[in-house]
């Protein structure tokens, strides 16, 4: 995924173009995303991505949570960090639909 982060602005733009490309170039309308590929957690960005999906007749059906956190850690601060990350991911999934 590092190649996607080399140019963060271009990455944001490419993901916003994904719904149209999925429909027009592949004839697909179901989009599965991974948390590792989200270039922004900003509400406005997530809303724009959802809007683009709807505009092109696509649905975002899944947000795979692949963060490097440990909910089962013996360390309370690591568990809390995991909870915070998972809550952020769930909120993002809700915004995306």
GROMACS .gro file of N, CA, C and O in nm:
model
  388
    1UNK      N    1   0.080  -0.119   0.000
    1UNK     CA    2   0.000   0.000   0.000
    1UNK      C    3   0.085   0.126   0.000
    1UNK      O    4   0.032   0.234  -0.019
    2UNK      N    5   0.214   0.111   0.023
    2UNK     CA    6   0.300   0.228   0.031
    2UNK      C    7   0.295   0.312  -0.096
    2UNK      O    8   0.301   0.435  -0.089
    3UNK      N    9   0.281   0.247  -0.211
    3UNK     CA   10   0.276   0.322  -0.336
    3UNK      C   11   0.156   0.417  -0.341
    3UNK      O   12   0.160   0.520  -0.407
    4UNK      N   13   0.050   0.383  -0.269
    4UNK     CA   14  -0.068   0.470  -0.267
    4UNK      C   15  -0.045   0.594  -0.182
    4UNK      O   16  -0.110   0.695  -0.200
    5UNK      N   17   0.047   0.584  -0.088
    5UNK     CA   18   0.069   0.695   0.005
    5UNK      C   19   0.181   0.789  -0.041
    5UNK      O   20   0.205   0.890   0.023
    6UNK      N   21   0.248   0.756  -0.149
    6UNK     CA   22   0.357   0.842  -0.196
    6UNK      C   23   0.305   0.977  -0.242
    6UNK      O   24   0.374   1.077  -0.231
    7UNK      N   25   0.187   0.980  -0.295
    7UNK     CA   26   0.123   1.104  -0.339
    7UNK      C   27  -0.018   1.107  -0.280
    7UNK      O   28  -0.114   1.067  -0.345
    8UNK      N   29  -0.031   1.151  -0.155
    8UNK     CA   30  -0.160   1.144  -0.086
    8UNK      C   31  -0.275   1.214  -0.159
    8UNK      O   32  -0.387   1.163  -0.161
    9UNK      N   33  -0.250   1.327  -0.221
    9UNK     CA   34  -0.358   1.396  -0.291
    9UNK      C   35  -0.404   1.316  -0.412
    9UNK      O   36  -0.523   1.305  -0.438
   10UNK      N   37  -0.312   1.259  -0.485
   10UNK     CA   38  -0.349   1.177  -0.601
   10UNK      C   39  -0.425   1.053  -0.555
   10UNK      O   40  -0.521   1.012  -0.619
   11UNK      N   41  -0.384   0.995  -0.443
   11UNK     CA   42  -0.453   0.878  -0.388
   11UNK      C   43  -0.598   0.915  -0.355
   11UNK      O   44  -0.690   0.840  -0.386
   12UNK      N   45  -0.620   1.031  -0.293
   12UNK     CA   46  -0.756   1.075  -0.261
   12UNK      C   47  -0.839   1.086  -0.388
   12UNK      O   48  -0.953   1.042  -0.394
   13UNK      N   49  -0.780   1.145  -0.491
   13UNK     CA   50  -0.850   1.163  -0.617
   13UNK      C   51  -0.882   1.029  -0.682
   13UNK      O   52  -0.993   1.007  -0.731
   14UNK      N   53  -0.786   0.938  -0.684
   14UNK     CA   54  -0.807   0.808  -0.746
   14UNK      C   55  -0.921   0.731  -0.679
   14UNK      O   56  -1.003   0.670  -0.747
   15UNK      N   57  -0.926   0.734  -0.547
   15UNK     CA   58  -1.033   0.661  -0.479
   15UNK      C   59  -1.169   0.724  -0.507
   15UNK      O   60  -1.268   0.653  -0.522
   16UNK      N   61  -1.174   0.855  -0.518
   16UNK     CA   62  -1.300   0.922  -0.552
   16UNK      C   63  -1.346   0.885  -0.693
   16UNK      O   64  -1.465   0.887  -0.722
   17UNK      N   65  -1.253   0.852  -0.780
   17UNK     CA   66  -1.285   0.811  -0.917
   17UNK      C   67  -1.325   0.664  -0.926
   17UNK      O   68  -1.377   0.620  -1.029
   18UNK      N   69  -1.299   0.587  -0.822
   18UNK     CA   70  -1.321   0.443  -0.825
   18UNK      C   71  -1.464   0.403  -0.863
   18UNK      O   72  -1.482   0.315  -0.948
   19UNK      N   73  -1.568   0.464  -0.806
   19UNK     CA   74  -1.703   0.422  -0.844
   19UNK      C   75  -1.731   0.432  -0.993
   19UNK      O   76  -1.788   0.340  -1.053
   20UNK      N   77  -1.690   0.541  -1.055
   20UNK     CA   78  -1.713   0.555  -1.199
   20UNK      C   79  -1.633   0.453  -1.278
   20UNK      O   80  -1.683   0.391  -1.372
   21UNK      N   81  -1.509   0.432  -1.239
   21UNK     CA   82  -1.425   0.334  -1.309
   21UNK      C   83  -1.479   0.192  -1.292
   21UNK      O   84  -1.478   0.113  -1.386
   22UNK      N   85  -1.524   0.161  -1.171
   22UNK     CA   86  -1.580   0.027  -1.147
   22UNK      C   87  -1.698   0.003  -1.240
   22UNK      O   88  -1.709  -0.103  -1.301
   23UNK      N   89  -1.785   0.101  -1.250
   23UNK     CA   90  -1.905   0.086  -1.334
   23UNK      C   91  -1.870   0.089  -1.482
   23UNK      O   92  -1.908  -0.001  -1.558
   24UNK      N   93  -1.799   0.192  -1.524
   24UNK     CA   94  -1.774   0.212  -1.667
   24UNK      C   95  -1.675   0.113  -1.728
   24UNK      O   96  -1.694   0.066  -1.838
   25UNK      N   97  -1.568   0.083  -1.656
   25UNK     CA   98  -1.462   0.000  -1.712
   25UNK      C   99  -1.478  -0.149  -1.681
   25UNK      O  100  -1.431  -0.233  -1.757
   26UNK      N  101  -1.544  -0.180  -1.569
   26UNK     CA  102  -1.553  -0.320  -1.528
   26UNK      C  103  -1.697  -0.372  -1.522
   26UNK      O  104  -1.718  -0.491  -1.502
   27UNK      N  105  -1.793  -0.282  -1.532
   27UNK     CA  106  -1.932  -0.324  -1.522
   27UNK      C  107  -1.968  -0.373  -1.383
   27UNK      O  108  -2.060  -0.452  -1.366
   28UNK      N  109  -1.896  -0.325  -1.282
   28UNK     CA  110  -1.919  -0.368  -1.144
   28UNK      C  111  -1.978  -0.253  -1.064
   28UNK      O  112  -1.948  -0.137  -1.089
   29UNK      N  113  -2.059  -0.287  -0.964
   29UNK     CA  114  -2.124  -0.184  -0.884
   29UNK      C  115  -2.108  -0.204  -0.734
   29UNK      O  116  -2.157  -0.123  -0.656
   30UNK      N  117  -2.041  -0.309  -0.692
   30UNK     CA  118  -2.021  -0.336  -0.551
   30UNK      C  119  -1.874  -0.310  -0.518
   30UNK      O  120  -1.785  -0.367  -0.580
   31UNK      N  121  -1.852  -0.223  -0.420
   31UNK     CA  122  -1.716  -0.183  -0.384
   31UNK      C  123  -1.687  -0.229  -0.241
   31UNK      O  124  -1.761  -0.197  -0.148
   32UNK      N  125  -1.579  -0.303  -0.226
   32UNK     CA  126  -1.526  -0.340  -0.095
   32UNK      C  127  -1.398  -0.259  -0.074
   32UNK      O  128  -1.312  -0.257  -0.161
   33UNK      N  129  -1.387  -0.195   0.039
   33UNK     CA  130  -1.268  -0.116   0.071
   33UNK      C  131  -1.195  -0.177   0.190
   33UNK      O  132  -1.251  -0.257   0.264
   34UNK      N  133  -1.071  -0.136   0.207
   34UNK     CA  134  -0.992  -0.173   0.325
   34UNK      C  135  -0.954  -0.045   0.398
   34UNK      O  136  -0.927   0.057   0.334
   35UNK      N  137  -0.948  -0.052   0.529
   35UNK     CA  138  -0.908   0.066   0.604
   35UNK      C  139  -0.769   0.113   0.562
   35UNK      O  140  -0.742   0.233   0.562
   36UNK      N  141  -0.683   0.021   0.523
   36UNK     CA  142  -0.547   0.057   0.484
   36UNK      C  143  -0.544   0.141   0.357
   36UNK      O  144  -0.445   0.210   0.331
   37UNK      N  145  -0.649   0.136   0.277
   37UNK     CA  146  -0.648   0.211   0.151
   37UNK      C  147  -0.726   0.342   0.160
   37UNK      O  148  -0.732   0.415   0.061
   38UNK      N  149  -0.786   0.370   0.275
   38UNK     CA  150  -0.856   0.499   0.289
   38UNK      C  151  -0.752   0.610   0.305
   38UNK      O  152  -0.677   0.610   0.402
   39UNK      N  153  -0.749   0.704   0.213
   39UNK     CA  154  -0.649   0.811   0.224
   39UNK      C  155  -0.687   0.919   0.324
   39UNK      O  156  -0.605   1.002   0.360
   40UNK      N  157  -0.813   0.919   0.368
   40UNK     CA  158  -0.859   1.021   0.463
   40UNK      C  159  -0.975   0.965   0.545
   40UNK      O  160  -1.059   0.892   0.493
   41UNK      N  161  -0.977   1.003   0.672
   41UNK     CA  162  -1.087   0.966   0.762
   41UNK      C  163  -1.179   1.085   0.784
   41UNK      O  164  -1.272   1.079   0.863
   42UNK      N  165  -1.153   1.192   0.714
   42UNK     CA  166  -1.231   1.315   0.727
   42UNK      C  167  -1.375   1.291   0.682
   42UNK      O  168  -1.399   1.232   0.576
   43UNK      N  169  -1.471   1.337   0.762
   43UNK     CA  170  -1.612   1.315   0.730
   43UNK      C  171  -1.648   1.366   0.591
   43UNK      O  172  -1.722   1.301   0.517
   44UNK      N  173  -1.600   1.483   0.555
   44UNK     CA  174  -1.633   1.541   0.425
   44UNK      C  175  -1.581   1.452   0.311
   44UNK      O  176  -1.650   1.433   0.210
   45UNK      N  177  -1.463   1.396   0.327
   45UNK     CA  178  -1.407   1.307   0.225
   45UNK      C  179  -1.490   1.180   0.215
   45UNK      O  180  -1.525   1.135   0.104
   46UNK      N  181  -1.521   1.119   0.329
   46UNK     CA  182  -1.601   0.996   0.330
   46UNK      C  183  -1.739   1.021   0.268
   46UNK      O  184  -1.789   0.938   0.191
   47UNK      N  185  -1.798   1.135   0.300
   47UNK     CA  186  -1.928   1.171   0.241
   47UNK      C  187  -1.917   1.187   0.090
   47UNK      O  188  -2.007   1.146   0.015
   48UNK      N  189  -1.809   1.246   0.043
   48UNK     CA  190  -1.790   1.264  -0.101
   48UNK      C  191  -1.772   1.129  -0.170
   48UNK      O  192  -1.826   1.106  -0.278
   49UNK      N  193  -1.698   1.038  -0.107
   49UNK     CA  194  -1.681   0.905  -0.164
   49UNK      C  195  -1.815   0.831  -0.174
   49UNK      O  196  -1.848   0.772  -0.276
   50UNK      N  197  -1.895   0.840  -0.067
   50UNK     CA  198  -2.027   0.777  -0.070
   50UNK      C  199  -2.115   0.840  -0.178
   50UNK      O  200  -2.185   0.771  -0.252
   51UNK      N  201  -2.112   0.971  -0.187
   51UNK     CA  202  -2.190   1.042  -0.288
   51UNK      C  203  -2.150   0.999  -0.429
   51UNK      O  204  -2.237   0.977  -0.515
   52UNK      N  205  -2.020   0.986  -0.453
   52UNK     CA  206  -1.974   0.941  -0.584
   52UNK      C  207  -2.021   0.798  -0.612
   52UNK      O  208  -2.061   0.767  -0.724
   53UNK      N  209  -2.017   0.713  -0.511
   53UNK     CA  210  -2.065   0.576  -0.530
   53UNK      C  211  -2.213   0.577  -0.569
   53UNK      O  212  -2.253   0.510  -0.664
   54UNK      N  213  -2.292   0.654  -0.497
   54UNK     CA  214  -2.436   0.662  -0.527
   54UNK      C  215  -2.460   0.721  -0.665
   54UNK      O  216  -2.546   0.675  -0.740
   55UNK      N  217  -2.384   0.824  -0.700
   55UNK     CA  218  -2.398   0.892  -0.829
   55UNK      C  219  -2.379   0.794  -0.946
   55UNK      O  220  -2.448   0.803  -1.048
   56UNK      N  221  -2.288   0.699  -0.930
   56UNK     CA  222  -2.258   0.605  -1.037
   56UNK      C  223  -2.323   0.469  -1.016
   56UNK      O  224  -2.286   0.371  -1.080
   57UNK      N  225  -2.422   0.465  -0.927
   57UNK     CA  226  -2.498   0.342  -0.908
   57UNK      C  227  -2.423   0.233  -0.835
   57UNK      O  228  -2.457   0.115  -0.849
   58UNK      N  229  -2.324   0.269  -0.758
   58UNK     CA  230  -2.245   0.171  -0.684
   58UNK      C  231  -2.284   0.173  -0.536
   58UNK      O  232  -2.343   0.269  -0.487
   59UNK      N  233  -2.247   0.066  -0.469
   59UNK     CA  234  -2.268   0.057  -0.325
   59UNK      C  235  -2.137   0.013  -0.261
   59UNK      O  236  -2.066  -0.073  -0.314
   60UNK      N  237  -2.104   0.076  -0.151
   60UNK     CA  238  -1.987   0.034  -0.073
   60UNK      C  239  -2.038  -0.064   0.030
   60UNK      O  240  -2.110  -0.027   0.122
   61UNK      N  241  -2.005  -0.190   0.010
   61UNK     CA  242  -2.067  -0.296   0.090
   61UNK      C  243  -1.983  -0.340   0.209
   61UNK      O  244  -2.034  -0.410   0.296
   62UNK      N  245  -1.857  -0.301   0.212
   62UNK     CA  246  -1.770  -0.355   0.316
   62UNK      C  247  -1.653  -0.262   0.338
   62UNK      O  248  -1.600  -0.205   0.243
   63UNK      N  249  -1.613  -0.248   0.461
   63UNK     CA  250  -1.489  -0.179   0.495
   63UNK      C  251  -1.408  -0.277   0.581
   63UNK      O  252  -1.438  -0.295   0.699
   64UNK      N  253  -1.313  -0.342   0.518
   64UNK     CA  254  -1.232  -0.442   0.588
   64UNK      C  255  -1.140  -0.370   0.687
   64UNK      O  256  -1.070  -0.277   0.651
   65UNK      N  257  -1.144  -0.415   0.808
   65UNK     CA  258  -1.065  -0.354   0.915
   65UNK      C  259  -0.935  -0.431   0.930
   65UNK      O  260  -0.933  -0.539   0.987
   66UNK      N  261  -0.828  -0.374   0.880
   66UNK     CA  262  -0.700  -0.441   0.883
   66UNK      C  263  -0.593  -0.355   0.951
   66UNK      O  264  -0.482  -0.345   0.904
   67UNK      N  265  -0.631  -0.296   1.062
   67UNK     CA  266  -0.539  -0.213   1.137
   67UNK      C  267  -0.445  -0.300   1.221
   67UNK      O  268  -0.479  -0.411   1.260
   68UNK      N  269  -0.331  -0.245   1.253
   68UNK     CA  270  -0.232  -0.315   1.333
   68UNK      C  271  -0.250  -0.275   1.480
   68UNK      O  272  -0.173  -0.198   1.535
   69UNK      N  273  -0.357  -0.328   1.541
   69UNK     CA  274  -0.385  -0.303   1.682
   69UNK      C  275  -0.419  -0.436   1.749
   69UNK      O  276  -0.450  -0.533   1.682
   70UNK      N  277  -0.414  -0.437   1.882
   70UNK     CA  278  -0.434  -0.563   1.955
   70UNK      C  279  -0.539  -0.545   2.064
   70UNK      O  280  -0.509  -0.498   2.174
   71UNK      N  281  -0.661  -0.587   2.033
   71UNK     CA  282  -0.771  -0.578   2.128
   71UNK      C  283  -0.752  -0.672   2.248
   71UNK      O  284  -0.806  -0.649   2.355
   72UNK      N  285  -0.672  -0.776   2.231
   72UNK     CA  286  -0.653  -0.876   2.337
   72UNK      C  287  -0.523  -0.856   2.413
   72UNK      O  288  -0.483  -0.943   2.491
   73UNK      N  289  -0.459  -0.742   2.395
   73UNK     CA  290  -0.332  -0.717   2.463
   73UNK      C  291  -0.350  -0.714   2.614
   73UNK      O  292  -0.455  -0.675   2.666
   74UNK      N  293  -0.246  -0.754   2.685
   74UNK     CA  294  -0.245  -0.741   2.831
   74UNK      C  295  -0.228  -0.596   2.874
   74UNK      O  296  -0.258  -0.560   2.987
   75UNK      N  297  -0.183  -0.512   2.782
   75UNK     CA  298  -0.157  -0.372   2.811
   75UNK      C  299  -0.285  -0.291   2.789
   75UNK      O  300  -0.339  -0.286   2.678
   76UNK      N  301  -0.331  -0.226   2.895
   76UNK     CA  302  -0.457  -0.150   2.887
   76UNK      C  303  -0.454  -0.039   2.783
   76UNK      O  304  -0.551  -0.017   2.711
   77UNK      N  305  -0.343   0.032   2.771
   77UNK     CA  306  -0.336   0.142   2.674
   77UNK      C  307  -0.341   0.089   2.530
   77UNK      O  308  -0.399   0.153   2.442
   78UNK      N  309  -0.283  -0.030   2.506
   78UNK     CA  310  -0.292  -0.090   2.373
   78UNK      C  311  -0.435  -0.133   2.342
   78UNK      O  312  -0.482  -0.117   2.229
   79UNK      N  313  -0.504  -0.186   2.442
   79UNK     CA  314  -0.645  -0.223   2.423
   79UNK      C  315  -0.730  -0.100   2.395
   79UNK      O  316  -0.817  -0.101   2.308
   80UNK      N  317  -0.705   0.008   2.468
   80UNK     CA  318  -0.779   0.132   2.447
   80UNK      C  319  -0.751   0.188   2.309
   80UNK      O  320  -0.842   0.235   2.241
   81UNK      N  321  -0.628   0.181   2.266
   81UNK     CA  322  -0.592   0.227   2.131
   81UNK      C  323  -0.669   0.146   2.027
   81UNK      O  324  -0.723   0.201   1.931
   82UNK      N  325  -0.676   0.015   2.048
   82UNK     CA  326  -0.751  -0.071   1.955
   82UNK      C  327  -0.899  -0.030   1.953
   82UNK      O  328  -0.959  -0.020   1.846
   83UNK      N  329  -0.957  -0.005   2.069
   83UNK     CA  330  -1.097   0.038   2.075
   83UNK      C  331  -1.118   0.168   1.999
   83UNK      O  332  -1.215   0.182   1.924
   84UNK      N  333  -1.027   0.262   2.017
   84UNK     CA  334  -1.038   0.391   1.948
   84UNK      C  335  -1.030   0.373   1.797
   84UNK      O  336  -1.109   0.433   1.722
   85UNK      N  337  -0.938   0.290   1.752
   85UNK     CA  338  -0.922   0.265   1.608
   85UNK      C  339  -1.046   0.196   1.553
   85UNK      O  340  -1.097   0.233   1.447
   86UNK      N  341  -1.098   0.096   1.625
   86UNK     CA  342  -1.217   0.024   1.578
   86UNK      C  343  -1.339   0.116   1.576
   86UNK      O  344  -1.420   0.110   1.483
   87UNK      N  345  -1.353   0.203   1.676
   87UNK     CA  346  -1.465   0.298   1.676
   87UNK      C  347  -1.456   0.392   1.556
   87UNK      O  348  -1.558   0.421   1.492
   88UNK      N  349  -1.336   0.439   1.525
   88UNK     CA  350  -1.316   0.526   1.410
   88UNK      C  351  -1.355   0.451   1.280
   88UNK      O  352  -1.420   0.507   1.192
   89UNK      N  353  -1.316   0.326   1.272
   89UNK     CA  354  -1.347   0.245   1.153
   89UNK      C  355  -1.497   0.222   1.139
   89UNK      O  356  -1.552   0.229   1.028
   90UNK      N  357  -1.564   0.195   1.249
   90UNK     CA  358  -1.709   0.173   1.245
   90UNK      C  359  -1.781   0.302   1.205
   90UNK      O  360  -1.875   0.299   1.125
   91UNK      N  361  -1.735   0.414   1.257
   91UNK     CA  362  -1.794   0.543   1.219
   91UNK      C  363  -1.774   0.570   1.070
   91UNK      O  364  -1.866   0.617   1.002
   92UNK      N  365  -1.655   0.538   1.019
   92UNK     CA  366  -1.629   0.558   0.876
   92UNK      C  367  -1.718   0.467   0.793
   92UNK      O  368  -1.775   0.509   0.692
   93UNK      N  369  -1.733   0.342   0.834
   93UNK     CA  370  -1.818   0.246   0.762
   93UNK      C  371  -1.962   0.297   0.757
   93UNK      O  372  -2.029   0.286   0.655
   94UNK      N  373  -2.008   0.352   0.868
   94UNK     CA  374  -2.145   0.405   0.873
   94UNK      C  375  -2.161   0.521   0.774
   94UNK      O  376  -2.262   0.530   0.705
   95UNK      N  377  -2.061   0.607   0.764
   95UNK     CA  378  -2.069   0.721   0.671
   95UNK      C  379  -2.068   0.672   0.527
   95UNK      O  380  -2.133   0.729   0.440
   96UNK      N  381  -1.991   0.567   0.501
   96UNK     CA  382  -1.978   0.515   0.364
   96UNK      C  383  -2.100   0.436   0.320
   96UNK      O  384  -2.118   0.411   0.202
   97UNK      N  385  -2.182   0.395   0.416
   97UNK     CA  386  -2.305   0.325   0.382
   97UNK      C  387  -2.298   0.179   0.412
   97UNK      O  388  -2.371   0.096   0.372
   0.00000   0.00000   0.00000
